[in-house]
GROMACS .gro file of C-alpha atoms in nm:
model
  487
    1UNK     CA    1   0.005  -0.004   0.011
    2UNK     CA    2   0.148   0.358  -0.102
    3UNK     CA    3   0.123   0.682   0.083
    4UNK     CA    4   0.106   0.917  -0.217
    5UNK     CA    5  -0.245   1.072  -0.185
    6UNK     CA    6  -0.485   0.998  -0.445
    7UNK     CA    7  -0.628   1.293  -0.668
    8UNK     CA    8  -0.998   1.233  -0.510
    9UNK     CA    9  -1.335   1.400  -0.626
   10UNK     CA   10  -1.581   1.305  -0.385
   11UNK     CA   11  -1.916   1.472  -0.588
   12UNK     CA   12  -1.775   1.256  -0.886
   13UNK     CA   13  -1.710   0.935  -0.666
   14UNK     CA   14  -2.072   1.017  -0.518
   15UNK     CA   15  -2.223   1.031  -0.879
   16UNK     CA   16  -2.075   0.727  -0.969
   17UNK     CA   17  -2.188   0.557  -0.657
   18UNK     CA   18  -2.563   0.698  -0.751
   19UNK     CA   19  -2.541   0.457  -1.121
   20UNK     CA   20  -2.348   0.171  -0.954
   21UNK     CA   21  -2.508   0.056  -0.617
   22UNK     CA   22  -2.901   0.005  -0.726
   23UNK     CA   23  -2.745  -0.308  -0.862
   24UNK     CA   24  -2.473  -0.343  -0.604
   25UNK     CA   25  -2.680  -0.290  -0.254
   26UNK     CA   26  -2.952  -0.561  -0.319
   27UNK     CA   27  -2.640  -0.786  -0.303
   28UNK     CA   28  -2.546  -0.740   0.015
   29UNK     CA   29  -2.667  -0.955   0.342
   30UNK     CA   30  -2.715  -0.674   0.517
   31UNK     CA   31  -2.912  -0.428   0.298
   32UNK     CA   32  -3.257  -0.331   0.473
   33UNK     CA   33  -3.462  -0.335   0.134
   34UNK     CA   34  -3.481  -0.722   0.001
   35UNK     CA   35  -3.844  -0.811  -0.129
   36UNK     CA   36  -3.928  -0.428  -0.115
   37UNK     CA   37  -4.020  -0.271  -0.420
   38UNK     CA   38  -3.691  -0.051  -0.525
   39UNK     CA   39  -3.663   0.300  -0.391
   40UNK     CA   40  -3.419   0.544  -0.502
   41UNK     CA   41  -3.078   0.542  -0.388
   42UNK     CA   42  -2.930   0.881  -0.299
   43UNK     CA   43  -2.549   0.888  -0.186
   44UNK     CA   44  -2.482   1.171   0.073
   45UNK     CA   45  -2.128   1.378   0.051
   46UNK     CA   46  -1.814   1.103   0.009
   47UNK     CA   47  -1.574   1.188   0.337
   48UNK     CA   48  -1.236   1.061   0.277
   49UNK     CA   49  -1.090   0.886   0.544
   50UNK     CA   50  -0.732   0.805   0.460
   51UNK     CA   51  -0.620   0.969   0.102
   52UNK     CA   52  -0.329   0.732  -0.010
   53UNK     CA   53  -0.328   0.476  -0.259
   54UNK     CA   54  -0.552   0.274  -0.167
   55UNK     CA   55  -0.773   0.497  -0.020
   56UNK     CA   56  -1.023   0.504   0.243
   57UNK     CA   57  -1.393   0.677   0.206
   58UNK     CA   58  -1.728   0.699   0.408
   59UNK     CA   59  -2.080   0.758   0.270
   60UNK     CA   60  -2.451   0.701   0.392
   61UNK     CA   61  -2.691   0.601   0.112
   62UNK     CA   62  -3.032   0.701   0.188
   63UNK     CA   63  -3.244   0.450   0.043
   64UNK     CA   64  -3.576   0.519   0.207
   65UNK     CA   65  -3.718   0.834   0.373
   66UNK     CA   66  -3.620   0.708   0.737
   67UNK     CA   67  -3.350   0.477   0.597
   68UNK     CA   68  -2.984   0.498   0.579
   69UNK     CA   69  -2.719   0.268   0.505
   70UNK     CA   70  -2.328   0.318   0.572
   71UNK     CA   71  -2.057   0.206   0.323
   72UNK     CA   72  -1.698   0.223   0.363
   73UNK     CA   73  -1.529   0.176   0.060
   74UNK     CA   74  -1.153   0.155  -0.094
   75UNK     CA   75  -1.067   0.374  -0.385
   76UNK     CA   76  -0.736   0.262  -0.553
   77UNK     CA   77  -0.546   0.280  -0.895
   78UNK     CA   78  -0.497  -0.123  -0.910
   79UNK     CA   79  -0.705  -0.401  -0.806
   80UNK     CA   80  -0.671  -0.505  -0.462
   81UNK     CA   81  -0.699  -0.894  -0.403
   82UNK     CA   82  -0.973  -1.068  -0.225
   83UNK     CA   83  -1.241  -0.726  -0.239
   84UNK     CA   84  -1.564  -0.697  -0.342
   85UNK     CA   85  -1.590  -0.463  -0.657
   86UNK     CA   86  -1.849  -0.221  -0.713
   87UNK     CA   87  -1.725  -0.073  -1.038
   88UNK     CA   88  -1.526   0.233  -1.150
   89UNK     CA   89  -1.542   0.605  -1.086
   90UNK     CA   90  -1.315   0.762  -1.355
   91UNK     CA   91  -0.940   0.597  -1.314
   92UNK     CA   92  -1.038   0.431  -0.982
   93UNK     CA   93  -1.157   0.100  -0.821
   94UNK     CA   94  -1.417   0.140  -0.603
   95UNK     CA   95  -1.423  -0.163  -0.371
   96UNK     CA   96  -1.577  -0.279  -0.008
   97UNK     CA   97  -1.307  -0.153   0.243
   98UNK     CA   98  -1.367  -0.411   0.519
   99UNK     CA   99  -1.246  -0.657   0.325
  100UNK     CA  100  -0.874  -0.475   0.305
  101UNK     CA  101  -0.664  -0.503   0.624
  102UNK     CA  102  -0.481  -0.227   0.522
  103UNK     CA  103  -0.750   0.023   0.529
  104UNK     CA  104  -0.896  -0.126   0.862
  105UNK     CA  105  -0.584  -0.093   1.007
  106UNK     CA  106  -0.594   0.269   0.940
  107UNK     CA  107  -0.949   0.324   1.085
  108UNK     CA  108  -0.825   0.168   1.422
  109UNK     CA  109  -0.579   0.434   1.446
  110UNK     CA  110  -0.761   0.707   1.343
  111UNK     CA  111  -1.005   0.571   1.655
  112UNK     CA  112  -0.739   0.562   1.859
  113UNK     CA  113  -0.582   0.914   1.798
  114UNK     CA  114  -0.938   1.087   1.778
  115UNK     CA  115  -1.012   1.421   1.622
  116UNK     CA  116  -1.197   1.461   1.307
  117UNK     CA  117  -1.190   1.345   0.897
  118UNK     CA  118  -1.448   1.614   0.775
  119UNK     CA  119  -1.802   1.532   0.931
  120UNK     CA  120  -1.671   1.183   1.066
  121UNK     CA  121  -1.538   1.185   1.444
  122UNK     CA  122  -1.320   0.939   1.630
  123UNK     CA  123  -1.372   0.850   1.989
  124UNK     CA  124  -1.135   0.668   2.210
  125UNK     CA  125  -1.317   0.553   2.550
  126UNK     CA  126  -1.092   0.712   2.850
  127UNK     CA  127  -0.840   0.460   2.959
  128UNK     CA  128  -0.899   0.193   2.683
  129UNK     CA  129  -0.571   0.022   2.532
  130UNK     CA  130  -0.609  -0.006   2.108
  131UNK     CA  131  -0.275  -0.218   2.002
  132UNK     CA  132  -0.184  -0.131   1.652
  133UNK     CA  133  -0.085  -0.313   1.385
  134UNK     CA  134  -0.285  -0.603   1.434
  135UNK     CA  135  -0.421  -0.824   1.143
  136UNK     CA  136  -0.785  -0.757   0.999
  137UNK     CA  137  -1.038  -1.002   0.869
  138UNK     CA  138  -1.404  -0.945   0.821
  139UNK     CA  139  -1.609  -1.173   0.968
  140UNK     CA  140  -1.834  -1.349   0.663
  141UNK     CA  141  -2.131  -1.449   0.897
  142UNK     CA  142  -2.273  -1.120   0.945
  143UNK     CA  143  -2.584  -1.053   0.857
  144UNK     CA  144  -2.704  -0.687   0.932
  145UNK     CA  145  -2.407  -0.533   0.983
  146UNK     CA  146  -2.021  -0.604   0.930
  147UNK     CA  147  -1.732  -0.705   1.156
  148UNK     CA  148  -1.384  -0.658   1.196
  149UNK     CA  149  -1.165  -0.879   1.408
  150UNK     CA  150  -0.847  -0.741   1.465
  151UNK     CA  151  -0.569  -1.016   1.559
  152UNK     CA  152  -0.781  -1.172   1.854
  153UNK     CA  153  -0.770  -0.867   2.079
  154UNK     CA  154  -1.031  -0.655   1.892
  155UNK     CA  155  -1.344  -0.621   1.706
  156UNK     CA  156  -1.477  -0.292   1.476
  157UNK     CA  157  -1.883  -0.359   1.430
  158UNK     CA  158  -1.948  -0.143   1.130
  159UNK     CA  159  -2.316  -0.016   1.167
  160UNK     CA  160  -2.445  -0.059   0.846
  161UNK     CA  161  -2.802   0.090   0.930
  162UNK     CA  162  -2.691   0.364   1.199
  163UNK     CA  163  -2.992   0.542   1.411
  164UNK     CA  164  -2.944   0.884   1.505
  165UNK     CA  165  -2.961   0.964   1.871
  166UNK     CA  166  -2.801   0.736   2.169
  167UNK     CA  167  -2.645   0.448   2.045
  168UNK     CA  168  -2.799   0.186   2.251
  169UNK     CA  169  -2.545  -0.101   2.193
  170UNK     CA  170  -2.288   0.121   2.291
  171UNK     CA  171  -2.485   0.231   2.626
  172UNK     CA  172  -2.517  -0.073   2.681
  173UNK     CA  173  -2.227  -0.258   2.647
  174UNK     CA  174  -2.104   0.056   2.845
  175UNK     CA  175  -2.318  -0.017   3.135
  176UNK     CA  176  -2.253  -0.407   3.146
  177UNK     CA  177  -1.880  -0.300   3.146
  178UNK     CA  178  -1.934  -0.131   3.484
  179UNK     CA  179  -2.152  -0.443   3.626
  180UNK     CA  180  -1.960  -0.703   3.871
  181UNK     CA  181  -1.978  -1.004   3.694
  182UNK     CA  182  -2.072  -0.984   3.383
  183UNK     CA  183  -1.858  -1.104   3.102
  184UNK     CA  184  -1.889  -0.885   2.775
  185UNK     CA  185  -1.715  -0.715   2.488
  186UNK     CA  186  -1.640  -0.399   2.661
  187UNK     CA  187  -1.625  -0.092   2.424
  188UNK     CA  188  -1.272   0.073   2.329
  189UNK     CA  189  -1.373   0.349   2.082
  190UNK     CA  190  -1.630   0.465   1.832
  191UNK     CA  191  -1.680   0.659   1.522
  192UNK     CA  192  -1.979   0.920   1.470
  193UNK     CA  193  -2.121   1.204   1.257
  194UNK     CA  194  -2.446   1.379   1.302
  195UNK     CA  195  -2.756   1.393   1.149
  196UNK     CA  196  -3.010   1.667   1.199
  197UNK     CA  197  -2.862   1.777   1.494
  198UNK     CA  198  -2.803   1.398   1.640
  199UNK     CA  199  -2.504   1.210   1.717
  200UNK     CA  200  -2.515   0.874   1.452
  201UNK     CA  201  -2.261   0.628   1.566
  202UNK     CA  202  -2.100   0.443   1.295
  203UNK     CA  203  -1.885   0.214   1.439
  204UNK     CA  204  -1.762   0.066   1.794
  205UNK     CA  205  -1.468  -0.068   1.837
  206UNK     CA  206  -1.494  -0.322   2.145
  207UNK     CA  207  -1.260  -0.596   2.295
  208UNK     CA  208  -1.308  -0.906   2.124
  209UNK     CA  209  -1.437  -1.260   2.294
  210UNK     CA  210  -1.221  -1.540   2.189
  211UNK     CA  211  -1.448  -1.800   2.183
  212UNK     CA  212  -1.549  -2.182   2.092
  213UNK     CA  213  -1.804  -2.067   1.877
  214UNK     CA  214  -2.153  -1.941   1.880
  215UNK     CA  215  -2.427  -2.103   2.058
  216UNK     CA  216  -2.603  -2.165   1.683
  217UNK     CA  217  -2.333  -2.368   1.552
  218UNK     CA  218  -2.284  -2.600   1.856
  219UNK     CA  219  -2.654  -2.642   1.931
  220UNK     CA  220  -2.727  -2.736   1.564
  221UNK     CA  221  -2.473  -3.008   1.602
  222UNK     CA  222  -2.572  -3.127   1.930
  223UNK     CA  223  -2.921  -3.168   1.775
  224UNK     CA  224  -2.814  -3.317   1.445
  225UNK     CA  225  -2.621  -3.575   1.637
  226UNK     CA  226  -2.930  -3.650   1.887
  227UNK     CA  227  -3.133  -3.647   1.534
  228UNK     CA  228  -2.930  -3.872   1.333
  229UNK     CA  229  -2.906  -4.154   1.646
  230UNK     CA  230  -3.225  -4.164   1.686
  231UNK     CA  231  -3.222  -4.568   1.588
  232UNK     CA  232  -3.458  -4.796   1.565
  233UNK     CA  233  -3.581  -4.714   1.914
  234UNK     CA  234  -3.760  -4.419   2.081
  235UNK     CA  235  -3.512  -4.396   2.359
  236UNK     CA  236  -3.242  -4.563   2.534
  237UNK     CA  237  -3.456  -4.778   2.754
  238UNK     CA  238  -3.580  -4.987   2.430
  239UNK     CA  239  -3.297  -4.949   2.229
  240UNK     CA  240  -3.196  -5.286   2.155
  241UNK     CA  241  -3.171  -5.242   1.813
  242UNK     CA  242  -3.087  -4.894   1.820
  243UNK     CA  243  -2.772  -4.787   1.575
  244UNK     CA  244  -2.564  -4.644   1.838
  245UNK     CA  245  -2.597  -4.510   2.217
  246UNK     CA  246  -2.736  -4.144   2.240
  247UNK     CA  247  -2.792  -3.948   2.511
  248UNK     CA  248  -3.229  -3.910   2.455
  249UNK     CA  249  -3.186  -3.536   2.546
  250UNK     CA  250  -2.883  -3.477   2.325
  251UNK     CA  251  -2.593  -3.293   2.438
  252UNK     CA  252  -2.701  -2.964   2.483
  253UNK     CA  253  -2.854  -2.943   2.803
  254UNK     CA  254  -2.601  -2.829   3.046
  255UNK     CA  255  -2.503  -2.565   2.803
  256UNK     CA  256  -2.876  -2.437   2.706
  257UNK     CA  257  -2.882  -2.427   3.165
  258UNK     CA  258  -2.592  -2.251   3.162
  259UNK     CA  259  -2.718  -1.990   2.894
  260UNK     CA  260  -2.990  -1.921   3.089
  261UNK     CA  261  -2.791  -1.849   3.381
  262UNK     CA  262  -2.570  -1.617   3.196
  263UNK     CA  263  -2.900  -1.436   3.016
  264UNK     CA  264  -3.050  -1.386   3.369
  265UNK     CA  265  -2.692  -1.254   3.496
  266UNK     CA  266  -2.706  -1.008   3.219
  267UNK     CA  267  -3.076  -0.904   3.294
  268UNK     CA  268  -3.032  -0.846   3.622
  269UNK     CA  269  -2.710  -0.626   3.539
  270UNK     CA  270  -2.863  -0.420   3.298
  271UNK     CA  271  -3.148  -0.346   3.566
  272UNK     CA  272  -2.902  -0.258   3.821
  273UNK     CA  273  -2.680  -0.016   3.531
  274UNK     CA  274  -3.002   0.145   3.377
  275UNK     CA  275  -3.360   0.255   3.442
  276UNK     CA  276  -3.649   0.023   3.496
  277UNK     CA  277  -3.999   0.095   3.551
  278UNK     CA  278  -4.344  -0.081   3.579
  279UNK     CA  279  -4.537  -0.046   3.230
  280UNK     CA  280  -4.825   0.185   3.289
  281UNK     CA  281  -5.180   0.081   3.152
  282UNK     CA  282  -5.105   0.308   2.895
  283UNK     CA  283  -4.813   0.153   2.855
  284UNK     CA  284  -4.935  -0.145   2.837
  285UNK     CA  285  -5.201  -0.059   2.579
  286UNK     CA  286  -4.908   0.049   2.351
  287UNK     CA  287  -4.733  -0.302   2.393
  288UNK     CA  288  -4.996  -0.485   2.272
  289UNK     CA  289  -5.072  -0.255   1.990
  290UNK     CA  290  -4.727  -0.265   1.896
  291UNK     CA  291  -4.787  -0.680   1.878
  292UNK     CA  292  -5.078  -0.628   1.700
  293UNK     CA  293  -4.993  -0.367   1.410
  294UNK     CA  294  -4.642  -0.627   1.337
  295UNK     CA  295  -4.913  -0.896   1.330
  296UNK     CA  296  -5.128  -0.678   1.065
  297UNK     CA  297  -4.822  -0.625   0.823
  298UNK     CA  298  -4.694  -0.936   0.840
  299UNK     CA  299  -5.040  -1.086   0.772
  300UNK     CA  300  -5.043  -0.866   0.471
  301UNK     CA  301  -4.708  -0.979   0.329
  302UNK     CA  302  -4.762  -1.356   0.413
  303UNK     CA  303  -5.074  -1.556   0.317
  304UNK     CA  304  -5.011  -1.822   0.579
  305UNK     CA  305  -5.038  -1.645   0.861
  306UNK     CA  306  -5.422  -1.518   0.740
  307UNK     CA  307  -5.567  -1.807   0.909
  308UNK     CA  308  -5.409  -1.769   1.234
  309UNK     CA  309  -5.463  -1.410   1.265
  310UNK     CA  310  -5.737  -1.365   1.514
  311UNK     CA  311  -5.630  -1.622   1.753
  312UNK     CA  312  -5.275  -1.437   1.760
  313UNK     CA  313  -5.435  -1.111   1.805
  314UNK     CA  314  -5.607  -1.257   2.114
  315UNK     CA  315  -5.294  -1.427   2.236
  316UNK     CA  316  -5.173  -1.013   2.215
  317UNK     CA  317  -5.513  -0.932   2.395
  318UNK     CA  318  -5.495  -1.165   2.706
  319UNK     CA  319  -5.175  -0.956   2.793
  320UNK     CA  320  -5.390  -0.647   2.842
  321UNK     CA  321  -5.636  -0.873   3.030
  322UNK     CA  322  -5.386  -0.987   3.282
  323UNK     CA  323  -5.232  -0.638   3.337
  324UNK     CA  324  -5.586  -0.494   3.416
  325UNK     CA  325  -5.656  -0.744   3.658
  326UNK     CA  326  -5.347  -0.621   3.883
  327UNK     CA  327  -5.056  -0.845   3.764
  328UNK     CA  328  -4.770  -0.574   3.718
  329UNK     CA  329  -4.553  -0.560   3.403
  330UNK     CA  330  -4.173  -0.442   3.492
  331UNK     CA  331  -3.946  -0.316   3.174
  332UNK     CA  332  -3.609  -0.265   3.167
  333UNK     CA  333  -3.340  -0.277   2.903
  334UNK     CA  334  -3.277  -0.581   2.723
  335UNK     CA  335  -3.094  -0.751   2.463
  336UNK     CA  336  -3.382  -0.696   2.211
  337UNK     CA  337  -3.258  -0.970   1.941
  338UNK     CA  338  -3.114  -1.252   2.148
  339UNK     CA  339  -3.098  -1.615   2.002
  340UNK     CA  340  -2.800  -1.899   1.960
  341UNK     CA  341  -2.626  -1.703   1.714
  342UNK     CA  342  -2.586  -1.413   1.953
  343UNK     CA  343  -2.441  -1.602   2.212
  344UNK     CA  344  -2.049  -1.718   2.207
  345UNK     CA  345  -1.917  -1.987   2.413
  346UNK     CA  346  -1.605  -1.868   2.573
  347UNK     CA  347  -1.364  -2.082   2.804
  348UNK     CA  348  -1.556  -1.931   3.110
  349UNK     CA  349  -1.904  -1.970   2.995
  350UNK     CA  350  -2.125  -1.799   2.777
  351UNK     CA  351  -2.126  -1.421   2.670
  352UNK     CA  352  -2.401  -1.225   2.499
  353UNK     CA  353  -2.324  -0.992   2.214
  354UNK     CA  354  -2.509  -0.767   1.998
  355UNK     CA  355  -2.723  -0.540   2.167
  356UNK     CA  356  -2.870  -0.351   1.882
  357UNK     CA  357  -3.195  -0.492   1.889
  358UNK     CA  358  -3.407  -0.613   1.551
  359UNK     CA  359  -3.272  -0.536   1.278
  360UNK     CA  360  -3.623  -0.529   1.133
  361UNK     CA  361  -3.765  -0.411   1.467
  362UNK     CA  362  -3.767  -0.028   1.375
  363UNK     CA  363  -3.578   0.257   1.525
  364UNK     CA  364  -3.828   0.364   1.760
  365UNK     CA  365  -3.804   0.036   1.946
  366UNK     CA  366  -3.456  -0.016   1.993
  367UNK     CA  367  -3.326   0.045   2.336
  368UNK     CA  368  -3.667   0.112   2.464
  369UNK     CA  369  -3.748  -0.063   2.805
  370UNK     CA  370  -3.929  -0.389   2.788
  371UNK     CA  371  -3.986  -0.716   2.962
  372UNK     CA  372  -3.719  -0.959   2.991
  373UNK     CA  373  -3.905  -1.237   2.895
  374UNK     CA  374  -3.876  -1.060   2.566
  375UNK     CA  375  -3.538  -1.209   2.523
  376UNK     CA  376  -3.653  -1.523   2.723
  377UNK     CA  377  -3.903  -1.599   2.447
  378UNK     CA  378  -3.671  -1.528   2.154
  379UNK     CA  379  -3.408  -1.741   2.311
  380UNK     CA  380  -3.681  -2.062   2.353
  381UNK     CA  381  -3.788  -1.995   1.974
  382UNK     CA  382  -3.437  -2.038   1.862
  383UNK     CA  383  -3.393  -2.374   2.015
  384UNK     CA  384  -3.728  -2.452   1.829
  385UNK     CA  385  -3.509  -2.324   1.508
  386UNK     CA  386  -3.205  -2.534   1.574
  387UNK     CA  387  -3.428  -2.876   1.612
  388UNK     CA  388  -3.597  -2.818   1.280
  389UNK     CA  389  -3.291  -2.734   1.081
  390UNK     CA  390  -3.092  -3.021   1.248
  391UNK     CA  391  -3.376  -3.270   1.120
  392UNK     CA  392  -3.391  -3.073   0.802
  393UNK     CA  393  -3.026  -3.199   0.714
  394UNK     CA  394  -3.061  -3.530   0.884
  395UNK     CA  395  -3.361  -3.595   0.629
  396UNK     CA  396  -3.243  -3.427   0.345
  397UNK     CA  397  -3.523  -3.247   0.294
  398UNK     CA  398  -3.620  -2.847   0.337
  399UNK     CA  399  -3.772  -2.790   0.640
  400UNK     CA  400  -4.100  -2.843   0.772
  401UNK     CA  401  -4.141  -3.111   0.485
  402UNK     CA  402  -4.153  -3.509   0.596
  403UNK     CA  403  -4.060  -3.844   0.465
  404UNK     CA  404  -4.411  -4.015   0.484
  405UNK     CA  405  -4.446  -4.376   0.550
  406UNK     CA  406  -4.081  -4.370   0.670
  407UNK     CA  407  -4.064  -4.481   1.038
  408UNK     CA  408  -3.739  -4.407   1.105
  409UNK     CA  409  -3.796  -4.012   0.953
  410UNK     CA  410  -4.077  -4.052   1.220
  411UNK     CA  411  -3.862  -4.133   1.485
  412UNK     CA  412  -3.611  -3.876   1.416
  413UNK     CA  413  -3.886  -3.564   1.390
  414UNK     CA  414  -3.980  -3.680   1.764
  415UNK     CA  415  -3.634  -3.709   1.890
  416UNK     CA  416  -3.599  -3.349   1.715
  417UNK     CA  417  -3.949  -3.208   1.917
  418UNK     CA  418  -3.798  -3.389   2.188
  419UNK     CA  419  -3.467  -3.191   2.178
  420UNK     CA  420  -3.613  -2.866   2.163
  421UNK     CA  421  -3.872  -2.926   2.453
  422UNK     CA  422  -3.574  -3.021   2.679
  423UNK     CA  423  -3.354  -2.779   2.612
  424UNK     CA  424  -3.634  -2.495   2.621
  425UNK     CA  425  -3.680  -2.617   2.963
  426UNK     CA  426  -3.356  -2.606   3.094
  427UNK     CA  427  -3.286  -2.327   2.979
  428UNK     CA  428  -3.579  -2.182   3.164
  429UNK     CA  429  -3.440  -2.366   3.480
  430UNK     CA  430  -3.081  -2.149   3.443
  431UNK     CA  431  -3.274  -1.871   3.388
  432UNK     CA  432  -3.461  -1.879   3.703
  433UNK     CA  433  -3.199  -2.039   3.908
  434UNK     CA  434  -2.987  -1.716   3.829
  435UNK     CA  435  -3.310  -1.507   3.963
  436UNK     CA  436  -3.472  -1.420   3.705
  437UNK     CA  437  -3.836  -1.459   3.683
  438UNK     CA  438  -3.959  -1.783   3.601
  439UNK     CA  439  -4.078  -1.775   3.226
  440UNK     CA  440  -4.334  -2.074   3.314
  441UNK     CA  441  -4.531  -1.880   3.578
  442UNK     CA  442  -4.585  -1.584   3.332
  443UNK     CA  443  -4.777  -1.822   3.023
  444UNK     CA  444  -4.964  -1.536   2.924
  445UNK     CA  445  -4.666  -1.310   2.876
  446UNK     CA  446  -4.449  -1.550   2.756
  447UNK     CA  447  -4.713  -1.691   2.458
  448UNK     CA  448  -4.744  -1.337   2.374
  449UNK     CA  449  -4.352  -1.264   2.302
  450UNK     CA  450  -4.332  -1.648   2.144
  451UNK     CA  451  -4.622  -1.540   1.922
  452UNK     CA  452  -4.466  -1.249   1.793
  453UNK     CA  453  -4.146  -1.342   1.732
  454UNK     CA  454  -4.256  -1.644   1.564
  455UNK     CA  455  -4.460  -1.370   1.315
  456UNK     CA  456  -4.115  -1.171   1.272
  457UNK     CA  457  -3.987  -1.495   1.164
  458UNK     CA  458  -4.279  -1.591   0.936
  459UNK     CA  459  -4.191  -1.239   0.752
  460UNK     CA  460  -3.830  -1.266   0.776
  461UNK     CA  461  -3.852  -1.628   0.594
  462UNK     CA  462  -4.114  -1.517   0.328
  463UNK     CA  463  -3.868  -1.241   0.202
  464UNK     CA  464  -3.571  -1.418   0.249
  465UNK     CA  465  -3.568  -1.777   0.283
  466UNK     CA  466  -3.927  -1.928   0.135
  467UNK     CA  467  -3.823  -2.281   0.236
  468UNK     CA  468  -3.747  -2.187   0.578
  469UNK     CA  469  -4.138  -2.064   0.617
  470UNK     CA  470  -4.262  -2.371   0.768
  471UNK     CA  471  -4.051  -2.333   1.066
  472UNK     CA  472  -4.186  -2.023   1.253
  473UNK     CA  473  -4.546  -2.157   1.084
  474UNK     CA  474  -4.518  -2.478   1.313
  475UNK     CA  475  -4.451  -2.261   1.638
  476UNK     CA  476  -4.745  -2.016   1.511
  477UNK     CA  477  -4.967  -2.314   1.455
  478UNK     CA  478  -4.905  -2.460   1.802
  479UNK     CA  479  -4.930  -2.151   1.980
  480UNK     CA  480  -5.270  -2.075   1.856
  481UNK     CA  481  -5.388  -2.411   1.942
  482UNK     CA  482  -5.258  -2.345   2.313
  483UNK     CA  483  -5.416  -2.035   2.329
  484UNK     CA  484  -5.738  -2.191   2.225
  485UNK     CA  485  -5.682  -2.501   2.452
  486UNK     CA  486  -5.636  -2.200   2.736
  487UNK     CA  487  -5.963  -2.066   2.712
   0.00000   0.00000   0.00000
């Protein structure tokens, strides 16, 4: 990489981006506009963060009335191996900069040094140590954002859909850093700009959590092993002609219980460090209205939900009825998008990560105090997903399909269902043992939040992975039937 500055024309580059981005953005996993009619793409001013060859550029792109996407781009006179090229702007090649280790090293240096580059400000947390010259690599599994790991010491989370105002993830990580006994990724610094007079956090540099992998990979492997070894018997008691010994419930239940303990610990720390409140009657009405509104939106786009709409709405109305009977709802800061992919298995236990909330939940819902059972319900849904996904992999069919007339496949389906049930139970037991509210003692609220999550999942799958739609639809049918049985 040379240090001689390039001759850059930000206005010309912005103009070329207006031509290139309508085709390129929909190919990004983090792009929010998938499944919608194409909207105008309006690149904002291009800021030169580093002027060498290659140069590091930053730009915010408006793709809707209240929707921004952030790009970090490299600009070079020659191609950069291993990078994702957008196209050309005059004599320059434009490409995705998060795959360029040298440019990402420059960005970490800018955060460490503080100050400004044009409209972009760089901030280092007082006392934080930001080591230099660590090799940088992007994490390929990201969806709504892009993360770049520096060696084994730190990670930069590039916020692809930044929201003006308080950055709740930065605030949450800072709060967890103040708490005792809670493992988290402490923030080291951040970069930001302003929008409408409010700060717009663009990226967070934080400690990297060395781990054995995320919870999804581990749970899926254990669920698959459980399903594959269902053998020709239902359980170990009558497994005389089974294909091989296997724990009847799979090997993940202790991990699920430990994950429940860790989740309750995070909830307890956030309740100590950030405001909590009892939800007022008006707040309960707003909560139920929000659930109903999400349902209405989803039903309008997912025809499979329509037969269950009235019963799902009744599940939400049950929450208001319970509150009217004098059962208070307490709200606090929660994770907001908790699932097995949002937890890492470190050497000392589970660590929760990515506290920005649901990518599709809307900016106004992020950081809003919620009943902690919302996180619990989301994790319970994730165990269900792992079981269904493992079963589909073992059977070699799309999720939700079955091999009719195959006794072994039927046993494997029952084993997958049992795996989900027992891990859901283990998580709830761990959560309760660590001082959290026993989810099984709040069935109405838990059912409402599970239903809401399943509806959210159905909308997501219909837009992005139609073959997976049967997974949340199975939950919708189960929850609707449970509500009918309860009345």
